[in-house]
Short mmCIF file of C-alpha atoms in Angstrom, two decimals:
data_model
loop_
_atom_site.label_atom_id
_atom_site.label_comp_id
_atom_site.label_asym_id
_atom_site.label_seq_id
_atom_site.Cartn_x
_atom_site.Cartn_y
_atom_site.Cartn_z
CA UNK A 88 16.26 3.02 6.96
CA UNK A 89 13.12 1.87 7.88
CA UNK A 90 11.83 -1.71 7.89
CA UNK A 91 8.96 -2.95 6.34
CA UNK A 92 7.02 -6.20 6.65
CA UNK A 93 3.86 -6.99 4.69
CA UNK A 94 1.23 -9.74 4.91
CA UNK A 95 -2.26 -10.70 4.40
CA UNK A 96 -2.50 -11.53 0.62
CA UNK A 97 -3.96 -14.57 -0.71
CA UNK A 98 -6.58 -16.04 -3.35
CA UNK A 99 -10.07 -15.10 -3.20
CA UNK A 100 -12.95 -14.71 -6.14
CA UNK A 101 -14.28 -11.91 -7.77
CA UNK A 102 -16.32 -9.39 -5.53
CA UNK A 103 -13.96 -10.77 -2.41
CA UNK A 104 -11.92 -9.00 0.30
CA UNK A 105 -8.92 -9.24 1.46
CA UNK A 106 -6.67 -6.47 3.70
CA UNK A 107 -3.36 -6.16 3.77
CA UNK A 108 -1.16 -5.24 6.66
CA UNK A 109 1.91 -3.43 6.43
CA UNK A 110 4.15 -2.83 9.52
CA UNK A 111 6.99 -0.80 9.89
CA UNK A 112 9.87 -0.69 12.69
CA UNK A 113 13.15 1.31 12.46
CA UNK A 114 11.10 4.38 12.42
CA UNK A 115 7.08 5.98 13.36
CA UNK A 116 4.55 5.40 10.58
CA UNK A 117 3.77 9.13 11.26
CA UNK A 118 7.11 10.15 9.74
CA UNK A 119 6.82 9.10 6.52
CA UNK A 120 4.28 8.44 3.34
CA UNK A 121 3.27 4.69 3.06
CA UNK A 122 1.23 3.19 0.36
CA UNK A 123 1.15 -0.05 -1.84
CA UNK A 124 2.08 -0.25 -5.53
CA UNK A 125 1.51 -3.71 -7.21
CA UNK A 126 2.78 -5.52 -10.08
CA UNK A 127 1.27 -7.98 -12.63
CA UNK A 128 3.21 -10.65 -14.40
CA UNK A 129 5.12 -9.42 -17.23
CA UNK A 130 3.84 -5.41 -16.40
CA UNK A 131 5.21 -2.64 -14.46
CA UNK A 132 4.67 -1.35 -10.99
CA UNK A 133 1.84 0.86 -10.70
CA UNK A 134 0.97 3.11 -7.69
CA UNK A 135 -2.15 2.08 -5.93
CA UNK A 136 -2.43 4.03 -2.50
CA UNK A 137 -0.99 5.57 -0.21
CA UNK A 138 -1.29 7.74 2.97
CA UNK A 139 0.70 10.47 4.59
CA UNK A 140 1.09 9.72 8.01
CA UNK A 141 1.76 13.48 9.21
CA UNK A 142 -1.59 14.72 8.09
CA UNK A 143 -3.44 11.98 7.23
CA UNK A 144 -3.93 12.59 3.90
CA UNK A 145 -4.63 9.40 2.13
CA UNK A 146 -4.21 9.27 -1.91
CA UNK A 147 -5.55 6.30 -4.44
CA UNK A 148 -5.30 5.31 -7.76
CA UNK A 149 -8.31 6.46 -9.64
CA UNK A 150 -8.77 2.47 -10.15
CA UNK A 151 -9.52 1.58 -6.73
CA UNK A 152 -11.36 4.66 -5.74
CA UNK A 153 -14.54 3.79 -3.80
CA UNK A 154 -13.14 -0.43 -3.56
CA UNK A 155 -9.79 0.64 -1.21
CA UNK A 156 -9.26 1.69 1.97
CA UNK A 157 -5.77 2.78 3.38
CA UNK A 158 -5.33 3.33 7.28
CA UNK A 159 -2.71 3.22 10.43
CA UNK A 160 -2.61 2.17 13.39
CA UNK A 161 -0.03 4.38 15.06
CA UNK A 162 0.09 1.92 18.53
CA UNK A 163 1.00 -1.04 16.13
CA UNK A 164 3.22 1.07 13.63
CA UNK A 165 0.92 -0.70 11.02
CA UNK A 166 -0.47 0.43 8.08
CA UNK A 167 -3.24 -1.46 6.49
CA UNK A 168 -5.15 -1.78 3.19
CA UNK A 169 -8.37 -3.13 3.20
CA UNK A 170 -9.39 -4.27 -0.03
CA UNK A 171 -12.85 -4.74 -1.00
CA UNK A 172 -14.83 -5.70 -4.69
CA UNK A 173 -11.71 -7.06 -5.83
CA UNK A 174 -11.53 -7.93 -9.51
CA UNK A 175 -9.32 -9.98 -11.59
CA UNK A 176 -7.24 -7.06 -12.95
CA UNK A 177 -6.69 -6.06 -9.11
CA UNK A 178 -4.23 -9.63 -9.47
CA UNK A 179 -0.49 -9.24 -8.64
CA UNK A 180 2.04 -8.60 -6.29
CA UNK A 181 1.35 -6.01 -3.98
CA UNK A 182 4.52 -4.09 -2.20
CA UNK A 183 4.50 -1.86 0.88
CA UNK A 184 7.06 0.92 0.73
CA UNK A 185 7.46 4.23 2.36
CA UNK A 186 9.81 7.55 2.44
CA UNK A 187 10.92 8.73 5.52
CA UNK A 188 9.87 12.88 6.12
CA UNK A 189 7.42 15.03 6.48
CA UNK A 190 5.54 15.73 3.16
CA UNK A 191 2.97 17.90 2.01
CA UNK A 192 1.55 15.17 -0.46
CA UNK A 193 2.23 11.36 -1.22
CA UNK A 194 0.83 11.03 -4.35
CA UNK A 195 -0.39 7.07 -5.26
CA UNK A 196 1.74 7.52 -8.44
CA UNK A 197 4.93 7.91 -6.94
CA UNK A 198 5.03 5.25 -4.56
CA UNK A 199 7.11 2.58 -6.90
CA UNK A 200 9.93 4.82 -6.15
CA UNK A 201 10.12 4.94 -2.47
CA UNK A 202 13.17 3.15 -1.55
CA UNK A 203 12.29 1.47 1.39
CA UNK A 204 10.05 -1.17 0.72
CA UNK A 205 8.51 -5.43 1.70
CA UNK A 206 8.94 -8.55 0.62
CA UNK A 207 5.67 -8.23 -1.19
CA UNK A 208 2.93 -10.01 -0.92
CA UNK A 209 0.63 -11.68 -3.81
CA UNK A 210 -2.94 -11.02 -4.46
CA UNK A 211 -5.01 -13.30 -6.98
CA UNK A 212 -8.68 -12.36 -7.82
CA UNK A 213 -10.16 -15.58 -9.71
CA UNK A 214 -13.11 -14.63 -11.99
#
């Protein structure tokens, strides 16, 4: 299974950036989709973005559109997610997880249920 480690959250104001980094070992970050999905206090995980490392494809939440930015680094096995305009609904604990294969699509949506995932790292957007 692969192994996931995520960092670069933190605390910044409305209209801030931040990026999170994502970086995998066990396994290639081209053989598998990777993506974020975060989760607020007291709400469910929701699918934010995520990219398919075969093809390149790269898939986001119709709520970040146009604000987030997913990319790898295949020499560092690192996936990153560069987060910009953040609001205070963007708030929460943001997870990295993938699924190992080769897929035709990695759809935002479905990226709470990838099994492998981080530790998670938290996000707050002060307004």
């Amino acid at each position: 299974q692969v192994q996931l480690v995520d960092s670069g959250g933190g605390s910044v104001q409305a209209g801030g950036s931040l990026r999170l980094a994502c970086e995998a070992s066990g396994y290639s970050v081209t053989s598998m989709c990777v993506g974020w999905y975060r989760q607020a206090p007291g709400k469910g995980r929701v699918g934010v973005v995520a990219i398919n490392s075969v093809g390149g494809g790269t898939y986001y939440a119709d709520f970040v559109k146009d604000r987030f930015t997913i990319s790898q680094d295949r020499a560092e096995n690192t996936v990153y997610l560069q987060m910009n305009s953040l609001q205070a609904d963007d708030t929460g604990m943001y997870y990295c997880a993938a699924r190992l294969g080769w897929w035709n699509a990695c759809p935002a949506s479905r990226v709470p249920e990838y099994t492998s995932r981080a530790q998670g790292t938290q996000v707050t957007v002060s307004s």
